Short mmCIF file of C-alpha atoms and ligand atoms in Angstrom, two decimals:
data_model
loop_
_atom_site.label_atom_id
_atom_site.label_comp_id
_atom_site.label_asym_id
_atom_site.label_seq_id
_atom_site.Cartn_x
_atom_site.Cartn_y
_atom_site.Cartn_z
CA MET M 1 -5.57 -36.36 -16.61
CA LYS M 2 -8.31 -35.96 -14.17
CA PRO M 3 -8.29 -34.70 -10.47
CA ALA M 4 -7.79 -37.30 -7.84
CA PRO M 5 -10.89 -38.06 -5.66
CA LEU M 6 -11.86 -35.24 -3.47
CA SER M 7 -14.95 -33.68 -1.64
CA TYR M 8 -16.59 -30.59 -3.01
CA ILE M 9 -17.94 -27.84 -0.78
CA ARG M 10 -19.54 -24.72 -1.82
CA PRO M 11 -20.20 -22.38 1.08
CA ASP M 12 -22.67 -19.58 0.81
CA THR M 13 -20.81 -17.11 3.04
CA ALA M 14 -17.24 -16.29 3.81
CA GLU M 15 -17.83 -17.46 7.42
CA GLU M 16 -18.82 -21.00 6.35
CA ALA M 17 -15.68 -20.97 4.05
CA VAL M 18 -13.34 -20.25 6.88
CA ALA M 19 -15.21 -22.77 9.11
CA GLY M 20 -14.55 -25.40 6.28
CA LEU M 21 -10.80 -24.33 6.41
CA ALA M 22 -10.70 -24.64 10.18
CA GLU M 23 -12.05 -28.23 9.77
CA HIS M 24 -9.89 -29.33 6.96
CA GLY M 25 -6.70 -27.35 7.32
CA ALA M 26 -4.00 -28.25 4.81
CA ASP M 27 -6.12 -31.05 3.18
CA ALA M 28 -8.50 -28.25 1.65
CA ARG M 29 -7.76 -25.89 -1.10
CA ILE M 30 -9.80 -22.81 -1.83
CA LEU M 31 -11.31 -22.85 -5.48
CA ALA M 32 -12.12 -19.46 -7.05
CA GLY M 33 -11.74 -19.21 -10.67
CA GLY M 34 -9.65 -22.39 -10.93
CA GLN M 35 -7.39 -21.17 -13.84
CA SER M 36 -4.48 -22.27 -12.00
CA LEU M 37 -5.77 -24.69 -9.39
CA MET M 38 -7.87 -26.83 -11.75
CA ALA M 39 -5.05 -27.33 -14.09
CA MET M 40 -2.78 -28.35 -11.03
CA LEU M 41 -5.45 -30.75 -10.00
CA ASN M 42 -5.79 -32.32 -13.36
CA LEU M 43 -2.03 -32.73 -13.56
CA ARG M 44 -2.17 -34.06 -10.16
CA LEU M 45 0.47 -31.49 -9.03
CA VAL M 46 -1.72 -31.12 -6.02
CA GLU M 47 -4.20 -33.65 -4.52
CA PRO M 48 -6.38 -32.06 -1.79
CA LYS M 49 -9.00 -33.94 0.02
CA ALA M 50 -11.55 -31.22 -0.23
CA LEU M 51 -12.13 -28.12 -2.47
CA ILE M 52 -13.93 -25.19 -1.09
CA ASP M 53 -15.45 -23.24 -3.90
CA ILE M 54 -15.89 -19.53 -3.02
CA SER M 55 -16.86 -18.36 -6.57
CA GLN M 56 -20.55 -18.06 -5.72
CA ILE M 57 -20.15 -16.19 -2.38
CA ASP M 58 -21.81 -12.84 -3.00
CA GLU M 59 -20.10 -10.88 -0.24
CA LEU M 60 -16.75 -11.61 -2.07
CA ARG M 61 -17.89 -10.26 -5.39
CA SER M 62 -17.34 -6.57 -4.96
CA ILE M 63 -14.79 -3.97 -6.18
CA ARG M 64 -14.93 -0.87 -3.92
CA ILE M 65 -13.10 2.18 -3.07
CA ASP M 66 -12.46 2.30 0.77
CA GLY M 67 -10.66 5.45 1.76
CA ASN M 68 -7.54 5.55 -0.28
CA MET M 69 -7.60 1.71 -1.18
CA ILE M 70 -9.21 -0.09 -3.97
CA GLU M 71 -10.51 -3.37 -2.36
CA VAL M 72 -11.12 -6.39 -4.72
CA GLY M 73 -13.11 -9.19 -3.29
CA ALA M 74 -11.88 -12.80 -3.65
CA ALA M 75 -14.45 -13.80 -6.26
CA VAL M 76 -14.02 -10.91 -8.63
CA THR M 77 -12.66 -12.14 -11.93
CA GLN M 78 -9.80 -10.49 -13.73
CA ALA M 79 -12.14 -9.68 -16.54
CA GLU M 80 -14.59 -7.91 -14.20
CA PHE M 81 -11.71 -5.84 -12.72
CA LEU M 82 -10.48 -4.98 -16.26
CA ALA M 83 -14.21 -3.78 -16.99
CA TRP M 84 -14.50 -1.72 -13.78
CA PRO M 85 -15.41 1.69 -14.87
CA GLN M 86 -12.91 3.56 -12.56
CA LEU M 87 -9.91 1.34 -13.30
CA LYS M 88 -8.01 3.71 -15.75
CA GLU M 89 -8.60 6.61 -13.51
CA HIS M 90 -7.70 5.21 -10.14
CA ALA M 91 -5.37 2.40 -11.06
CA PRO M 92 -3.77 3.22 -14.45
CA PHE M 93 -1.05 0.86 -13.79
CA ILE M 94 -3.42 -2.22 -13.27
CA ALA M 95 -5.21 -0.99 -16.42
CA LYS M 96 -2.03 -1.57 -18.48
CA ALA M 97 -0.88 -4.96 -16.81
CA LEU M 98 -4.14 -6.66 -16.56
CA PRO M 99 -4.70 -7.30 -20.28
CA TRP M 100 -1.40 -9.27 -20.10
CA VAL M 101 -2.82 -11.68 -17.51
CA GLY M 102 -3.57 -14.96 -19.40
CA HIS M 103 -6.00 -14.93 -22.28
CA PHE M 104 -9.38 -13.51 -22.78
CA GLN M 105 -10.97 -16.83 -21.92
CA THR M 106 -9.07 -17.48 -18.71
CA ARG M 107 -9.52 -13.88 -17.46
CA ASN M 108 -13.17 -14.44 -17.66
CA ARG M 109 -13.09 -16.95 -14.78
CA GLY M 110 -9.65 -16.37 -13.21
CA THR M 111 -9.77 -14.19 -10.11
CA VAL M 112 -7.56 -11.35 -9.09
CA CYS M 113 -7.01 -12.76 -5.66
CA GLY M 114 -6.39 -16.23 -6.96
CA SER M 115 -3.63 -15.11 -9.05
CA ILE M 116 -2.09 -13.48 -6.04
CA ALA M 117 -2.68 -16.44 -3.92
CA HIS M 118 -1.00 -18.58 -6.38
CA ALA M 119 2.16 -16.42 -6.27
CA ASP M 120 3.75 -17.34 -9.43
CA PRO M 121 7.08 -15.23 -9.66
CA SER M 122 6.13 -14.45 -13.32
CA SER M 123 2.56 -13.22 -12.76
CA GLU M 124 1.39 -9.78 -13.47
CA LEU M 125 -0.82 -9.36 -10.58
CA PRO M 126 1.50 -10.15 -7.68
CA LEU M 127 3.96 -7.94 -9.53
CA SER M 128 1.28 -5.11 -9.47
CA LEU M 129 0.54 -5.65 -5.76
CA ALA M 130 4.24 -5.48 -4.92
CA LEU M 131 4.80 -2.44 -7.17
CA LEU M 132 1.84 -0.50 -5.70
CA GLU M 133 2.58 -1.71 -2.06
CA GLY M 134 -0.88 -3.13 -1.65
CA GLU M 135 -2.03 -5.65 0.90
CA VAL M 136 -3.79 -8.92 1.21
CA VAL M 137 -6.67 -9.58 3.64
CA LEU M 138 -6.65 -12.96 5.23
CA ARG M 139 -9.43 -14.30 7.32
CA SER M 140 -9.74 -17.34 9.60
CA LYS M 141 -11.90 -18.41 12.45
CA SER M 142 -9.74 -16.47 14.81
CA GLY M 143 -9.91 -13.18 12.97
CA THR M 144 -8.67 -11.04 10.02
CA ARG M 145 -5.22 -9.77 9.27
CA HIS M 146 -3.80 -7.48 6.68
CA LEU M 147 -0.47 -8.35 5.15
CA LYS M 148 1.60 -6.10 2.84
CA ALA M 149 2.58 -7.61 -0.50
CA SER M 150 6.22 -7.96 0.67
CA GLU M 151 5.22 -9.85 3.79
CA PHE M 152 2.55 -11.97 1.92
CA GLN M 153 4.61 -13.43 -0.95
CA THR M 154 7.53 -15.35 0.60
CA GLY M 155 8.98 -17.24 -2.55
CA MET M 156 8.07 -19.11 -5.64
CA LEU M 157 4.46 -20.34 -5.14
CA GLN M 158 5.05 -19.66 -1.49
CA THR M 159 2.81 -17.20 0.60
CA ALA M 160 2.44 -16.40 4.40
CA ARG M 161 -1.09 -17.63 4.37
CA ARG M 162 -1.75 -20.17 7.05
CA ASP M 163 -3.66 -23.31 6.40
CA ASP M 164 -6.69 -21.97 8.20
CA GLU M 165 -6.77 -18.75 6.29
CA MET M 166 -8.27 -17.70 3.17
CA ILE M 167 -7.91 -14.51 1.17
CA THR M 168 -11.08 -12.53 1.36
CA ALA M 169 -9.77 -9.46 -0.61
CA VAL M 170 -6.68 -7.68 -1.83
CA ARG M 171 -6.24 -3.87 -1.51
CA PHE M 172 -4.29 -1.70 -3.91
CA PRO M 173 -3.61 1.98 -2.95
CA ALA M 174 -5.70 4.13 -5.29
CA ASP M 175 -4.23 6.75 -7.48
CA VAL M 176 -0.65 5.47 -7.62
CA GLY M 177 0.86 6.05 -10.97
CA THR M 178 -1.69 8.62 -12.10
CA LYS M 179 1.38 10.67 -13.11
CA GLY M 180 2.83 7.84 -15.14
CA ALA M 181 2.60 4.04 -15.42
CA ALA M 182 4.13 1.53 -17.87
CA PHE M 183 4.15 -2.14 -18.22
CA ARG M 184 6.14 -4.52 -20.62
CA GLU M 185 6.62 -8.13 -20.64
CA VAL M 186 8.47 -10.73 -22.92
CA ALA M 187 6.79 -14.02 -23.36
CA ARG M 188 6.71 -16.68 -26.03
CA ARG M 189 3.14 -15.99 -26.87
CA HIS M 190 0.97 -13.07 -25.51
CA GLY M 191 -0.73 -14.35 -22.60
CA ASP M 192 1.61 -17.23 -21.69
CA PHE M 193 3.96 -17.03 -18.75
CA ALA M 194 6.33 -14.22 -18.86
CA ILE M 195 9.97 -14.79 -19.18
CA VAL M 196 10.51 -11.27 -17.66
CA SER M 197 7.97 -8.68 -16.81
CA VAL M 198 8.71 -5.01 -15.81
CA GLY M 199 6.20 -2.55 -14.40
CA ALA M 200 6.83 1.01 -13.27
CA VAL M 201 4.95 3.88 -11.79
CA ALA M 202 5.87 7.59 -11.17
CA ALA M 203 6.75 8.24 -7.57
CA ASP M 204 7.34 11.29 -5.56
CA GLN M 205 9.85 13.96 -6.57
CA GLY M 206 10.39 12.73 -10.00
CA ALA M 207 11.45 9.32 -8.84
CA VAL M 208 10.31 6.02 -10.63
CA ARG M 209 9.49 2.85 -8.71
CA VAL M 210 10.19 -0.25 -10.72
CA ALA M 211 9.07 -3.89 -10.27
CA VAL M 212 10.66 -6.91 -12.16
CA GLY M 213 9.02 -10.28 -12.27
CA GLY M 214 9.99 -13.68 -13.70
CA VAL M 215 13.67 -13.48 -12.63
CA ALA M 216 13.69 -13.96 -8.82
CA ASP M 217 11.56 -16.24 -6.85
CA ARG M 218 9.19 -13.19 -6.39
CA PRO M 219 8.64 -9.70 -7.83
CA ALA M 220 11.52 -7.30 -6.77
CA CYS M 221 11.24 -3.60 -6.51
CA ILE M 222 13.64 -0.64 -6.75
CA GLY M 223 13.42 3.12 -6.78
CA ILE M 224 15.26 5.20 -9.15
CA GLU M 225 15.58 8.88 -8.01
CA ALA M 226 15.34 11.73 -10.51
CA SER M 227 18.68 12.93 -9.52
CA LEU M 228 20.49 9.75 -10.64
CA THR M 229 22.83 10.22 -13.56
CA VAL M 230 22.52 7.89 -16.54
CA SER M 231 25.57 5.96 -15.67
CA ASP M 232 24.58 5.63 -11.93
CA MET M 233 21.21 4.31 -13.11
CA THR M 234 22.82 1.92 -15.41
CA ASP M 235 25.15 0.53 -12.59
CA ARG M 236 22.00 0.17 -10.39
CA ILE M 237 20.20 -1.80 -13.03
CA GLU M 238 23.14 -3.89 -13.70
CA ARG M 239 23.45 -4.64 -9.89
CA LEU M 240 19.77 -5.58 -9.88
CA ALA M 241 20.02 -8.00 -12.86
CA TRP M 242 22.73 -9.83 -10.97
CA GLU M 243 21.11 -9.76 -7.56
CA LEU M 244 17.88 -11.28 -8.65
CA GLY M 245 19.91 -14.27 -9.55
CA GLY M 246 17.67 -15.61 -12.37
CA TYR M 247 17.37 -19.20 -13.16
CA ASP M 248 17.63 -21.49 -16.30
CA ASP M 249 14.50 -23.13 -17.62
CA ILE M 250 12.89 -24.39 -20.83
CA HIS M 251 11.85 -20.91 -21.68
CA ALA M 252 15.01 -18.90 -21.27
CA SER M 253 18.51 -19.00 -19.54
CA ALA M 254 19.49 -16.89 -16.60
CA ARG M 255 21.76 -14.94 -18.74
CA TYR M 256 19.02 -14.21 -21.23
CA ARG M 257 16.76 -13.00 -18.29
CA ARG M 258 19.57 -10.64 -16.98
CA ASP M 259 19.77 -9.28 -20.40
CA LEU M 260 16.07 -8.60 -20.63
CA VAL M 261 16.22 -6.75 -17.17
CA ARG M 262 19.16 -4.55 -18.55
CA ARG M 263 17.31 -3.72 -21.51
CA LEU M 264 13.54 -3.39 -20.32
CA VAL M 265 14.13 -1.37 -17.19
CA PRO M 266 15.62 1.68 -18.78
CA ILE M 267 12.92 1.56 -21.56
CA ILE M 268 10.10 1.38 -19.00
CA ILE M 269 11.67 4.28 -16.81
CA GLY M 270 11.68 6.32 -19.95
CA GLU M 271 8.13 5.57 -20.72
CA VAL M 272 7.13 6.61 -17.19
CA ARG M 273 9.05 9.79 -17.42
CA ALA M 274 7.54 10.52 -20.75
CA CYS M 275 3.92 10.24 -19.41
CA ALA M 276 4.87 12.52 -16.38
CA LYS M 277 5.90 15.34 -18.67
CA MET H 1 -23.95 -24.80 1.60
CA ARG H 2 -23.70 -27.71 -0.94
CA GLU H 3 -21.32 -30.55 -0.38
CA VAL H 4 -20.50 -33.48 -2.54
CA THR H 5 -18.36 -36.03 -0.81
CA LYS H 6 -15.77 -37.89 -2.85
CA ASP H 7 -17.75 -41.18 -3.36
CA GLU H 8 -21.07 -39.70 -4.01
CA VAL H 9 -22.87 -39.52 -7.30
CA VAL H 10 -25.20 -36.50 -7.63
CA ARG H 11 -27.70 -35.26 -10.15
CA ILE H 12 -26.76 -32.18 -11.94
CA SER H 13 -29.16 -30.07 -13.92
CA LEU H 14 -28.43 -27.01 -16.09
CA GLU H 15 -29.67 -25.08 -18.90
CA LEU H 16 -27.84 -26.41 -21.89
CA ASN H 17 -28.20 -24.48 -25.16
CA GLY H 18 -31.66 -23.27 -23.92
CA LYS H 19 -32.99 -26.55 -22.71
CA THR H 20 -32.91 -27.89 -19.10
CA VAL H 21 -30.93 -31.24 -18.99
CA SER H 22 -29.71 -33.36 -16.29
CA GLY H 23 -27.13 -36.05 -15.61
CA ASN H 24 -25.03 -37.74 -13.06
CA ALA H 25 -21.73 -36.53 -11.82
CA THR H 26 -19.13 -37.16 -9.27
CA SER H 27 -17.35 -34.38 -7.41
CA ARG H 28 -14.24 -34.73 -9.48
CA MET H 29 -15.79 -35.04 -12.90
CA LEU H 30 -14.74 -32.11 -15.23
CA LEU H 31 -17.41 -30.24 -17.13
CA THR H 32 -15.92 -31.48 -20.40
CA ASP H 33 -16.51 -35.13 -19.43
CA PHE H 34 -19.80 -34.40 -18.17
CA LEU H 35 -20.76 -32.77 -21.55
CA ARG H 36 -19.09 -35.46 -23.62
CA ASN H 37 -19.61 -38.59 -21.74
CA GLU H 38 -22.70 -38.17 -19.56
CA LEU H 39 -24.85 -35.97 -21.86
CA GLY H 40 -23.32 -37.21 -25.21
CA LEU H 41 -22.55 -33.88 -26.67
CA THR H 42 -19.05 -34.43 -28.22
CA GLY H 43 -18.85 -31.14 -30.02
CA THR H 44 -16.79 -29.79 -27.14
CA HIS H 45 -13.32 -31.19 -27.66
CA VAL H 46 -10.60 -32.02 -25.17
CA GLY H 47 -7.01 -31.30 -25.95
CA CYS H 48 -4.69 -30.63 -23.22
CA GLU H 49 -6.95 -30.79 -20.07
CA HIS H 50 -4.92 -27.93 -18.48
CA GLY H 51 -6.27 -24.71 -19.80
CA VAL H 52 -3.66 -24.01 -22.64
CA CYS H 53 -5.30 -25.29 -25.99
CA GLY H 54 -8.69 -23.66 -25.74
CA CYS H 55 -10.56 -26.30 -27.91
CA CYS H 56 -12.94 -26.99 -24.83
CA THR H 57 -14.13 -23.45 -24.54
CA VAL H 58 -17.90 -23.27 -23.82
CA ARG H 59 -20.00 -20.34 -22.59
CA ILE H 60 -20.78 -20.41 -18.86
CA ASP H 61 -23.60 -17.95 -18.09
CA GLY H 62 -22.75 -16.34 -21.42
CA VAL H 63 -19.05 -15.92 -20.71
CA ALA H 64 -16.46 -17.87 -22.81
CA ALA H 65 -14.27 -20.16 -20.48
CA ARG H 66 -12.42 -23.43 -20.50
CA SER H 67 -14.69 -26.32 -19.60
CA CYS H 68 -11.70 -28.44 -18.63
CA LEU H 69 -10.99 -26.04 -15.78
CA MET H 70 -14.37 -26.29 -14.36
CA LEU H 71 -16.07 -29.09 -12.45
CA ALA H 72 -19.45 -30.50 -13.45
CA VAL H 73 -20.99 -29.78 -10.04
CA GLN H 74 -19.94 -26.16 -10.36
CA ALA H 75 -22.25 -26.06 -13.53
CA ASP H 76 -25.33 -27.12 -11.61
CA GLY H 77 -28.18 -24.51 -12.11
CA ARG H 78 -26.06 -22.46 -14.52
CA ARG H 79 -26.48 -21.68 -18.09
CA ILE H 80 -24.08 -23.56 -20.52
CA ASP H 81 -23.79 -23.09 -24.16
CA THR H 82 -21.75 -25.40 -26.37
CA VAL H 83 -21.11 -25.35 -30.14
CA GLU H 84 -24.20 -27.68 -30.69
CA GLY H 85 -26.45 -24.68 -29.85
CA LEU H 86 -25.06 -22.18 -32.35
CA ALA H 87 -26.88 -23.27 -35.53
CA ALA H 88 -30.56 -22.67 -35.65
CA SER H 89 -31.01 -26.09 -37.53
CA LYS H 90 -29.09 -28.57 -39.32
CA ASP H 91 -28.76 -26.51 -42.40
CA ALA H 92 -28.82 -23.02 -40.90
CA LEU H 93 -25.50 -22.26 -39.89
CA ASN H 94 -25.06 -18.95 -37.98
CA ALA H 95 -23.06 -15.97 -39.44
CA LEU H 96 -19.78 -16.87 -37.70
CA GLN H 97 -20.08 -20.65 -38.82
CA ARG H 98 -20.91 -19.61 -42.45
CA ALA H 99 -17.77 -17.15 -42.49
CA PHE H 100 -15.59 -20.17 -41.25
CA ARG H 101 -16.63 -22.21 -44.11
CA LYS H 102 -16.20 -19.48 -46.61
CA HIS H 103 -12.69 -18.51 -45.37
CA HIS H 104 -11.46 -22.16 -44.69
CA ALA H 105 -11.11 -21.05 -41.08
CA LEU H 106 -11.07 -24.75 -40.35
CA GLN H 107 -9.39 -27.84 -41.55
CA CYS H 108 -9.51 -30.77 -39.14
CA GLY H 109 -11.97 -28.89 -36.98
CA PHE H 110 -10.47 -30.01 -33.73
CA CYS H 111 -9.95 -26.43 -32.33
CA THR H 112 -12.97 -25.08 -34.05
CA ALA H 113 -15.72 -25.66 -31.52
CA GLY H 114 -13.78 -23.76 -28.92
CA ILE H 115 -13.01 -20.77 -31.23
CA LEU H 116 -16.59 -20.51 -32.23
CA MET H 117 -17.63 -20.24 -28.52
CA SER H 118 -14.95 -17.81 -27.72
CA PHE H 119 -16.10 -15.40 -30.54
CA SER H 120 -19.67 -15.90 -29.94
CA ASP H 121 -19.15 -14.26 -26.45
CA PHE H 122 -16.45 -11.75 -27.69
CA LEU H 123 -18.65 -10.51 -30.62
CA SER H 124 -21.69 -10.17 -28.45
CA ARG H 125 -19.68 -7.78 -26.31
CA LYS H 126 -17.68 -6.11 -29.06
CA GLN H 127 -19.58 -5.40 -32.36
CA ASN H 128 -16.80 -3.54 -34.16
CA PRO H 129 -13.45 -5.14 -33.12
CA GLU H 130 -10.13 -4.14 -34.48
CA GLU H 131 -8.20 -6.94 -36.11
CA ASP H 132 -5.61 -6.84 -33.19
CA GLU H 133 -8.36 -7.53 -30.72
CA VAL H 134 -9.46 -10.49 -32.75
CA ARG H 135 -5.87 -11.87 -32.76
CA GLU H 136 -5.51 -11.27 -29.07
CA VAL H 137 -8.76 -13.28 -28.21
CA LEU H 138 -7.57 -15.88 -30.82
CA GLY H 139 -4.29 -16.09 -28.67
CA GLY H 140 -6.16 -18.20 -26.18
CA HIS H 141 -6.64 -20.94 -28.84
CA ILE H 142 -4.10 -23.28 -30.44
CA CYS H 143 -5.00 -24.33 -34.12
CA ARG H 144 -2.45 -26.58 -35.74
CA CYS H 145 -4.02 -26.45 -39.20
CA THR H 146 -5.14 -23.11 -40.61
CA GLY H 147 -2.35 -20.74 -39.84
CA TYR H 148 -4.81 -18.25 -38.21
CA ASP H 149 -5.21 -15.79 -41.04
CA GLY H 150 -8.33 -17.53 -42.32
CA LEU H 151 -9.68 -17.36 -39.03
CA VAL H 152 -9.17 -13.66 -38.57
CA LYS H 153 -10.77 -12.98 -41.93
CA ALA H 154 -13.78 -15.07 -41.18
CA ILE H 155 -14.26 -13.49 -37.70
CA MET H 156 -13.86 -9.93 -39.01
CA GLU H 157 -16.47 -10.78 -41.87
CA ALA H 158 -18.85 -12.38 -39.46
CA ALA H 159 -18.52 -9.31 -37.07
CA ALA H 160 -19.41 -7.02 -40.22
CA GLU H 161 -22.38 -9.24 -41.18
CA MET H 162 -23.68 -9.17 -37.64
CA ARG H 163 -23.53 -5.58 -37.65
CA GLY H 164 -25.82 -5.49 -40.48
CA GLU H 165 -23.09 -4.52 -43.08
CA THR H 166 -23.17 -6.65 -46.19
CA PRO H 167 -19.94 -8.57 -46.59
CA SER H 168 -19.26 -7.05 -49.97
CA ASN H 169 -15.48 -6.59 -49.89
CA ALA H 170 -14.77 -9.52 -47.65
CA GLY H 171 -12.38 -11.98 -49.13
CA ALA H 172 -10.94 -9.24 -51.35
CA ALA H 173 -7.80 -8.84 -49.33
S1 FES K 301 -8.74 -28.96 -23.16
FE1 FES K 301 -9.25 -27.33 -22.11
S2 FES K 301 -7.93 -25.81 -22.65
FE2 FES K 301 -7.14 -27.64 -23.65
S1 FES K 302 -8.49 -26.81 -37.73
FE1 FES K 302 -7.09 -28.36 -37.23
S2 FES K 302 -6.40 -27.60 -35.21
FE2 FES K 302 -7.63 -26.06 -35.96
#
């Protein structure tokens, strides 16, 4: 299949890009790496009247440390972030999760921000943003706002982005998980959509913060305090598995997803605690 | 700013396999279709057209990526390498291609062009890969013929040859 007819606009600056959005609104889509959007265009799941290609905008190409945040611009690819020399040191969790995003070939073009904008409930990057409590920077003609991960992703493929806004960057808190970070997922083939993905980082006072993706309509996070007994922890995970209300689809049943949550969460908590020692 | 409206036909020029070429494209034309139908280079294959199978993989500014997930207009002014550019001449296959032939790393050949392009990028970045890493990159391709083992062998041997090691014990396993 081929995309439906559309106009192609390639601005040179972020300012021109938001001006384009102000003009076209919901009829336009931002094109960055295109690893989700181009497939949806080819399948005609979306038929925008205009594409605004931000992949060549220089000011969106940087990864930088800003205070205690790592800011990743909207044109930075997943492969570039993975190759960022400071990734392991300042974002050990992302260093573990990122190799699971798509394949070598799609990470070469797919962007970090694009994956978060797409907001697939089983994707690793939205899960990372939720787990690390990062934020999304949205820009429109009327200004810039920062939304927390939990405010940004509102449901399956749904976000709080307004039609006249584009993501210019995402910001991950630096140095979270330096005392322990772990990621696991179950998928049919490495690089395919996760059936269930689980990430965790060591938090304060021996607690572990856990995020689960692929079960509910967006990543869900819980904290497991150090003082919790094994049976309390098991109860809490059991409650979580039911609360997430997993769905049946061609990849797995809701029951299988619940079972994966029951099994993966304790394993990953153990992995984080083992790194912390 | 560049704008191509939906009914417009524009001239695209790019550096294809080291030569500057140009052709006509509309805004919605995929790079795969531009290469195949407009420029007549049918070595790049089209399987799924939604980024899953990998047989359309080319190198864009040196980096392996799906050409079905890119518009022709995005390739304007860029460097694109396709399978047609790998061999120095008709009877001088490159190391990777020779290893593919030796290890039966292809049967029907449908997936082959894409795999060759992925690994020509990967092996230029990583001269001494582990087998696991090769399998991981191969995970971005679907081959319905070979069963993948021949591919892994061929790629490991080509990597050794490109490092300047003689492929002495290759094929022994
Ligand atoms: S045709 Fe491009 S990935 Fe299948
Ligand atoms: S050789 Fe036939 S699909 Fe790979």
